[in-house]
CSV table of C-alpha atoms in Angstrom, one decimal:
chain,number,residue,atom,x,y,z
A,1,UNK,CA,0.0,-0.2,-0.5
A,2,UNK,CA,1.5,3.5,-1.0
A,3,UNK,CA,0.7,5.9,1.7
A,4,UNK,CA,-0.5,9.7,0.9
A,5,UNK,CA,2.9,11.1,1.9
A,6,UNK,CA,4.6,8.7,-0.9
A,7,UNK,CA,2.6,10.0,-3.4
A,8,UNK,CA,5.3,12.6,-4.6
A,9,UNK,CA,7.9,9.9,-4.3
A,10,UNK,CA,5.7,8.0,-7.6
A,11,UNK,CA,4.8,10.5,-9.9
A,12,UNK,CA,7.0,11.0,-12.8
A,13,UNK,CA,8.8,8.0,-11.7
A,14,UNK,CA,9.0,4.7,-13.5
A,15,UNK,CA,6.5,1.9,-13.0
A,16,UNK,CA,7.6,-1.7,-13.5
A,17,UNK,CA,5.2,-4.9,-13.7
A,18,UNK,CA,5.2,-7.8,-12.3
A,19,UNK,CA,7.8,-9.4,-14.2
A,20,UNK,CA,10.1,-6.4,-13.9
A,21,UNK,CA,9.8,-4.9,-16.9
A,22,UNK,CA,9.1,-0.9,-17.4
A,23,UNK,CA,6.0,0.4,-18.4
A,24,UNK,CA,5.8,3.5,-18.2
A,25,UNK,CA,6.0,6.4,-15.9
A,26,UNK,CA,3.4,7.5,-13.2
A,27,UNK,CA,1.6,10.8,-14.1
A,28,UNK,CA,-1.4,11.1,-12.1
A,29,UNK,CA,-2.7,9.3,-8.4
A,30,UNK,CA,-6.3,9.2,-7.6
A,31,UNK,CA,-7.3,8.7,-3.8
A,32,UNK,CA,-10.5,7.6,-2.5
A,33,UNK,CA,-12.9,10.2,-1.7
A,34,UNK,CA,-13.6,8.6,1.9
A,35,UNK,CA,-10.0,7.5,3.2
A,36,UNK,CA,-7.8,9.9,1.0
A,37,UNK,CA,-5.5,6.8,0.6
A,38,UNK,CA,-4.0,6.3,-3.1
A,39,UNK,CA,-6.4,4.1,-5.0
A,40,UNK,CA,-5.5,4.2,-8.7
A,41,UNK,CA,-2.0,5.3,-10.3
A,42,UNK,CA,-2.2,6.5,-14.5
A,43,UNK,CA,0.8,5.2,-16.5
A,44,UNK,CA,1.9,6.8,-19.7
A,45,UNK,CA,2.5,4.1,-21.9
A,46,UNK,CA,2.9,4.2,-25.8
A,47,UNK,CA,5.7,4.6,-28.1
A,48,UNK,CA,5.7,8.6,-27.1
A,49,UNK,CA,4.0,8.4,-23.8
A,50,UNK,CA,0.4,9.4,-25.5
A,51,UNK,CA,-1.6,6.5,-23.9
A,52,UNK,CA,-2.6,6.9,-20.2
A,53,UNK,CA,-3.8,3.2,-18.0
A,54,UNK,CA,-5.0,3.0,-14.9
A,55,UNK,CA,-3.8,0.9,-12.3
A,56,UNK,CA,-4.4,-0.3,-9.2
A,57,UNK,CA,-2.1,0.9,-6.2
A,58,UNK,CA,-3.6,-0.9,-3.4
A,59,UNK,CA,-1.1,-3.9,-3.7
A,60,UNK,CA,1.5,-1.4,-5.3
A,61,UNK,CA,5.1,-1.0,-3.9
A,62,UNK,CA,7.5,1.9,-3.7
A,63,UNK,CA,11.4,0.1,-4.5
A,64,UNK,CA,14.0,2.3,-4.7
A,65,UNK,CA,13.2,5.3,-7.2
A,66,UNK,CA,10.4,3.3,-9.0
A,67,UNK,CA,6.7,1.9,-8.1
A,68,UNK,CA,6.3,-2.3,-8.7
A,69,UNK,CA,2.7,-3.2,-9.3
A,70,UNK,CA,1.5,-6.8,-9.4
A,71,UNK,CA,0.1,-7.0,-13.0
A,72,UNK,CA,1.7,-7.9,-16.5
A,73,UNK,CA,2.5,-5.1,-18.9
A,74,UNK,CA,0.3,-6.2,-21.4
A,75,UNK,CA,-2.8,-6.1,-19.0
A,76,UNK,CA,-2.1,-2.8,-18.0
A,77,UNK,CA,-1.9,-1.6,-21.6
A,78,UNK,CA,-5.1,-3.0,-22.4
A,79,UNK,CA,-6.7,-1.3,-19.8
A,80,UNK,CA,-10.1,0.2,-20.4
A,81,UNK,CA,-9.7,4.0,-21.8
A,82,UNK,CA,-10.6,6.7,-18.8
A,83,UNK,CA,-10.4,10.2,-19.7
A,84,UNK,CA,-8.3,11.4,-16.9
A,85,UNK,CA,-9.0,15.1,-17.6
A,86,UNK,CA,-13.2,14.4,-16.9
A,87,UNK,CA,-13.3,16.5,-13.6
A,88,UNK,CA,-10.5,14.9,-12.1
A,89,UNK,CA,-12.8,12.0,-10.8
A,90,UNK,CA,-13.7,8.3,-11.9
A,91,UNK,CA,-17.8,7.7,-12.6
A,92,UNK,CA,-19.0,4.6,-11.4
A,93,UNK,CA,-18.9,3.2,-14.9
A,94,UNK,CA,-15.6,3.8,-15.3
A,95,UNK,CA,-14.3,2.5,-12.2
A,96,UNK,CA,-16.8,-0.6,-12.7
A,97,UNK,CA,-15.1,-1.4,-16.0
A,98,UNK,CA,-11.4,-0.9,-14.6
A,99,UNK,CA,-12.6,-3.7,-11.7
A,100,UNK,CA,-13.6,-5.9,-14.2
A,101,UNK,CA,-10.4,-5.4,-16.1
A,102,UNK,CA,-8.1,-6.2,-13.5
A,103,UNK,CA,-10.2,-8.9,-11.9
A,104,UNK,CA,-11.1,-7.1,-8.9
A,105,UNK,CA,-14.9,-8.1,-7.4
A,106,UNK,CA,-17.0,-5.1,-7.0
A,107,UNK,CA,-18.9,-6.4,-4.3
A,108,UNK,CA,-16.4,-7.7,-2.4
A,109,UNK,CA,-14.3,-4.3,-2.5
A,110,UNK,CA,-17.8,-2.6,-0.9
A,111,UNK,CA,-17.6,-5.5,1.6
A,112,UNK,CA,-14.3,-5.0,2.6
A,113,UNK,CA,-15.3,-1.3,3.0
A,114,UNK,CA,-18.0,-2.0,5.6
A,115,UNK,CA,-15.9,-3.8,7.7
A,116,UNK,CA,-16.0,-3.4,11.8
A,117,UNK,CA,-13.4,-1.4,13.0
A,118,UNK,CA,-10.5,0.5,11.2
A,119,UNK,CA,-10.7,-2.1,8.1
A,120,UNK,CA,-14.1,-0.8,7.1
A,121,UNK,CA,-13.5,3.5,6.0
A,122,UNK,CA,-16.7,3.3,4.6
A,123,UNK,CA,-19.1,4.1,8.4
A,124,UNK,CA,-20.5,7.7,7.7
A,125,UNK,CA,-19.5,10.9,7.1
A,126,UNK,CA,-18.5,12.9,3.9
A,127,UNK,CA,-15.5,12.1,2.0
A,128,UNK,CA,-13.4,14.1,-0.2
A,129,UNK,CA,-11.5,12.9,-3.3
A,130,UNK,CA,-8.3,14.4,-5.1
A,131,UNK,CA,-6.6,13.8,-8.0
A,132,UNK,CA,-3.1,14.3,-7.6
A,133,UNK,CA,-0.7,14.9,-10.5
A,134,UNK,CA,-0.7,17.1,-14.0
A,135,UNK,CA,-3.8,18.5,-14.4
A,136,UNK,CA,-4.9,17.3,-10.7
A,137,UNK,CA,-8.7,18.4,-10.0
A,138,UNK,CA,-10.5,18.1,-6.2
A,139,UNK,CA,-13.8,17.0,-5.9
A,140,UNK,CA,-16.3,15.7,-2.6
A,141,UNK,CA,-18.8,13.1,-2.3
A,142,UNK,CA,-21.2,12.6,0.2
A,143,UNK,CA,-23.7,9.7,0.9
A,144,UNK,CA,-24.4,7.2,3.7
A,145,UNK,CA,-20.9,5.4,4.2
A,146,UNK,CA,-22.1,2.2,5.5
A,147,UNK,CA,-24.4,1.3,2.4
A,148,UNK,CA,-23.3,0.5,-0.8
A,149,UNK,CA,-24.9,3.5,-2.4
A,150,UNK,CA,-22.3,5.5,-0.2
A,151,UNK,CA,-19.6,3.6,-1.0
A,152,UNK,CA,-20.2,4.0,-4.8
A,153,UNK,CA,-20.2,7.4,-4.1
A,154,UNK,CA,-17.4,8.0,-2.2
A,155,UNK,CA,-15.3,6.1,-4.8
A,156,UNK,CA,-16.8,7.9,-8.0
A,157,UNK,CA,-17.0,11.6,-6.7
A,158,UNK,CA,-17.9,14.8,-8.2
A,159,UNK,CA,-16.1,18.1,-8.7
A,160,UNK,CA,-15.9,20.6,-6.0
A,161,UNK,CA,-17.4,24.3,-5.5
A,162,UNK,CA,-14.7,25.4,-3.7
A,163,UNK,CA,-15.6,29.4,-3.5
A,164,UNK,CA,-12.6,30.7,-5.5
A,165,UNK,CA,-13.4,33.6,-8.0
A,166,UNK,CA,-10.5,32.8,-10.2
A,167,UNK,CA,-10.1,29.9,-12.8
A,168,UNK,CA,-7.6,27.6,-14.0
A,169,UNK,CA,-6.8,27.4,-17.7
A,170,UNK,CA,-4.7,23.9,-18.1
A,171,UNK,CA,-3.3,22.9,-21.6
A,172,UNK,CA,-1.7,19.8,-23.2
A,173,UNK,CA,1.8,19.9,-23.9
A,174,UNK,CA,3.7,17.5,-26.1
A,175,UNK,CA,6.4,16.0,-25.1
A,176,UNK,CA,8.4,13.9,-27.5
A,177,UNK,CA,10.7,10.9,-26.4
A,178,UNK,CA,12.9,8.0,-28.3
A,179,UNK,CA,12.7,4.5,-27.9
A,180,UNK,CA,15.2,2.1,-28.9
A,181,UNK,CA,14.2,-0.7,-31.2
A,182,UNK,CA,15.5,-3.3,-33.5
A,183,UNK,CA,15.7,-2.0,-37.1
A,184,UNK,CA,17.3,-5.1,-38.7
A,185,UNK,CA,20.5,-7.4,-38.8
A,186,UNK,CA,23.5,-8.1,-40.4
A,187,UNK,CA,25.5,-11.0,-40.7
A,188,UNK,CA,29.1,-11.8,-42.0
A,189,UNK,CA,29.2,-14.9,-44.2
A,190,UNK,CA,32.0,-16.6,-45.5
A,191,UNK,CA,31.7,-18.9,-48.8
A,192,UNK,CA,34.4,-20.0,-51.4
A,193,UNK,CA,34.5,-19.1,-55.0
A,194,UNK,CA,37.0,-20.3,-57.9
A,195,UNK,CA,38.4,-18.0,-60.1
A,196,UNK,CA,41.6,-17.9,-63.0
A,197,UNK,CA,44.8,-16.7,-62.3
A,198,UNK,CA,47.4,-16.0,-64.9
A,199,UNK,CA,50.8,-15.5,-64.1
A,200,UNK,CA,53.9,-15.4,-66.8
A,201,UNK,CA,57.0,-17.1,-65.8
A,202,UNK,CA,60.5,-17.7,-68.0
A,203,UNK,CA,61.4,-21.1,-68.9
A,204,UNK,CA,64.3,-22.7,-70.6
A,205,UNK,CA,64.7,-25.2,-72.9
A,206,UNK,CA,68.1,-26.9,-74.5
A,207,UNK,CA,68.3,-27.1,-78.5
A,208,UNK,CA,70.9,-28.9,-80.5
A,209,UNK,CA,73.4,-26.8,-82.4
A,210,UNK,CA,75.9,-28.9,-85.0
A,211,UNK,CA,79.6,-27.0,-84.7
A,212,UNK,CA,82.1,-28.1,-87.4
A,213,UNK,CA,85.8,-27.6,-86.7
A,214,UNK,CA,88.7,-28.0,-88.9
A,215,UNK,CA,91.3,-30.6,-88.3
A,216,UNK,CA,94.3,-28.2,-87.0
A,217,UNK,CA,97.6,-29.3,-85.1
A,218,UNK,CA,96.0,-29.1,-81.9
A,219,UNK,CA,93.3,-31.4,-82.2
A,220,UNK,CA,94.6,-33.7,-84.9
A,221,UNK,CA,95.8,-36.7,-82.4
A,222,UNK,CA,92.3,-36.6,-80.7
A,223,UNK,CA,90.8,-37.1,-84.5
A,224,UNK,CA,93.0,-39.6,-85.6
A,225,UNK,CA,92.5,-41.6,-82.5
A,226,UNK,CA,89.7,-44.1,-83.9
A,227,UNK,CA,89.5,-46.3,-86.7
A,228,UNK,CA,90.4,-44.7,-89.8
A,229,UNK,CA,86.6,-45.7,-91.4
A,230,UNK,CA,84.0,-47.1,-89.0
A,231,UNK,CA,80.5,-45.8,-87.8
A,232,UNK,CA,79.2,-44.4,-84.7
A,233,UNK,CA,76.5,-43.0,-83.2
A,234,UNK,CA,76.5,-40.1,-80.2
A,235,UNK,CA,73.4,-39.3,-78.1
A,236,UNK,CA,73.1,-35.8,-76.8
A,237,UNK,CA,70.1,-35.5,-73.8
A,238,UNK,CA,68.1,-32.5,-74.3
A,239,UNK,CA,66.6,-30.7,-71.1
A,240,UNK,CA,63.6,-27.8,-70.8
A,241,UNK,CA,61.6,-26.4,-67.8
A,242,UNK,CA,58.1,-26.4,-67.5
A,243,UNK,CA,56.1,-24.8,-65.2
A,244,UNK,CA,54.8,-26.5,-62.0
A,245,UNK,CA,51.7,-25.2,-59.9
A,246,UNK,CA,51.0,-25.3,-56.4
A,247,UNK,CA,48.6,-23.4,-54.2
A,248,UNK,CA,48.9,-22.2,-50.4
A,249,UNK,CA,46.8,-21.0,-48.0
A,250,UNK,CA,47.5,-17.5,-46.5
A,251,UNK,CA,45.6,-14.8,-44.4
A,252,UNK,CA,44.7,-11.8,-46.3
A,253,UNK,CA,43.0,-9.6,-44.5
A,254,UNK,CA,40.2,-9.5,-41.5
A,255,UNK,CA,36.8,-8.5,-41.9
A,256,UNK,CA,34.6,-7.4,-39.0
A,257,UNK,CA,31.0,-5.6,-38.7
A,258,UNK,CA,30.8,-2.5,-36.5
A,259,UNK,CA,27.7,-0.3,-35.5
A,260,UNK,CA,28.1,3.7,-36.1
A,261,UNK,CA,25.3,5.7,-34.5
A,262,UNK,CA,24.1,7.9,-37.1
A,263,UNK,CA,22.0,10.9,-35.5
A,264,UNK,CA,19.1,12.5,-37.8
A,265,UNK,CA,16.5,14.8,-37.5
A,266,UNK,CA,12.7,13.6,-37.6
A,267,UNK,CA,9.6,15.7,-37.2
A,268,UNK,CA,6.7,14.4,-35.4
A,269,UNK,CA,3.0,15.8,-34.8
A,270,UNK,CA,0.4,15.3,-32.6
A,271,UNK,CA,-2.8,16.7,-31.6
A,272,UNK,CA,-3.0,18.6,-28.0
A,273,UNK,CA,-5.8,20.3,-26.2
A,274,UNK,CA,-6.1,23.4,-24.3
A,275,UNK,CA,-8.9,25.4,-22.4
A,276,UNK,CA,-9.9,28.9,-23.4
A,277,UNK,CA,-11.8,31.2,-20.8
A,278,UNK,CA,-14.4,33.7,-22.6
A,279,UNK,CA,-15.8,36.4,-20.5
A,280,UNK,CA,-19.3,36.4,-20.8
A,281,UNK,CA,-22.2,39.5,-19.2
A,282,UNK,CA,-19.3,42.0,-18.6
A,283,UNK,CA,-19.6,45.6,-19.9
A,284,UNK,CA,-17.1,47.5,-19.7
A,285,UNK,CA,-17.6,51.1,-21.4
A,286,UNK,CA,-13.7,51.7,-21.7
A,287,UNK,CA,-13.2,48.3,-23.4
A,288,UNK,CA,-16.0,47.5,-25.6
A,289,UNK,CA,-14.3,44.3,-26.7
A,290,UNK,CA,-14.3,42.9,-23.4
A,291,UNK,CA,-17.1,40.9,-23.9
A,292,UNK,CA,-16.6,37.8,-25.2
A,293,UNK,CA,-12.8,38.0,-25.4
A,294,UNK,CA,-11.0,34.8,-25.0
A,295,UNK,CA,-8.3,33.9,-22.9
């Protein structure tokens, strides 16, 4: 249970679901009209925080700098749509829908409110209710708190007439945030291709060449060493070079993937509402345009 003194520690702080996933930021807290204790917290959800979902705060816990609620994120995001600015209070039908969505029995809640002692807060008197947060409004509700009618009146409430002569003009402001999502995946894949490679290398070979030399005094003895008339053969072995190809695997480079962050400008648009105050029934001779003027 969140105490009234902890409300400011909850507003604008993260809200996590039962699985520890962030749902959004707490924007409003609605207190019970009779007890003044927090009953509901609204959470900004969606890509840009444009949606606001109601979550029961009775069983929530304030942990460090965030609020933990015992409901999954999907259940919270699918909660019935309720207009937070509709008088600052929940209507009976809206609260019925929220009770049904979160599996809370309306009759059981009413019986718990009428328990004897301090546990049953709906025992006579008049309660007040306040929606705390941006655009909050105060309200009062009266009724026999010991009956179901009084319980329903105490939880729904209505707008109060505080007797103040001034009006508060409010408007919605657009706040744009960013969230990180997966845009795609890139893989490195290595495969083998075969290609033709040509390379020119020098090769040599031997060729036969006939040399004739005349008989001279220097070679006469060698020339007359054999028989005078005979048949003979002489064989010469010729050699040549041929290209021999072999392949060797050697590392040539390393390839890796790195992600660089690129910042670009994107323009987003959204509809925002604002209140305008119009002057009616004012007659000012010094300012003839005062009547019907909007502020």
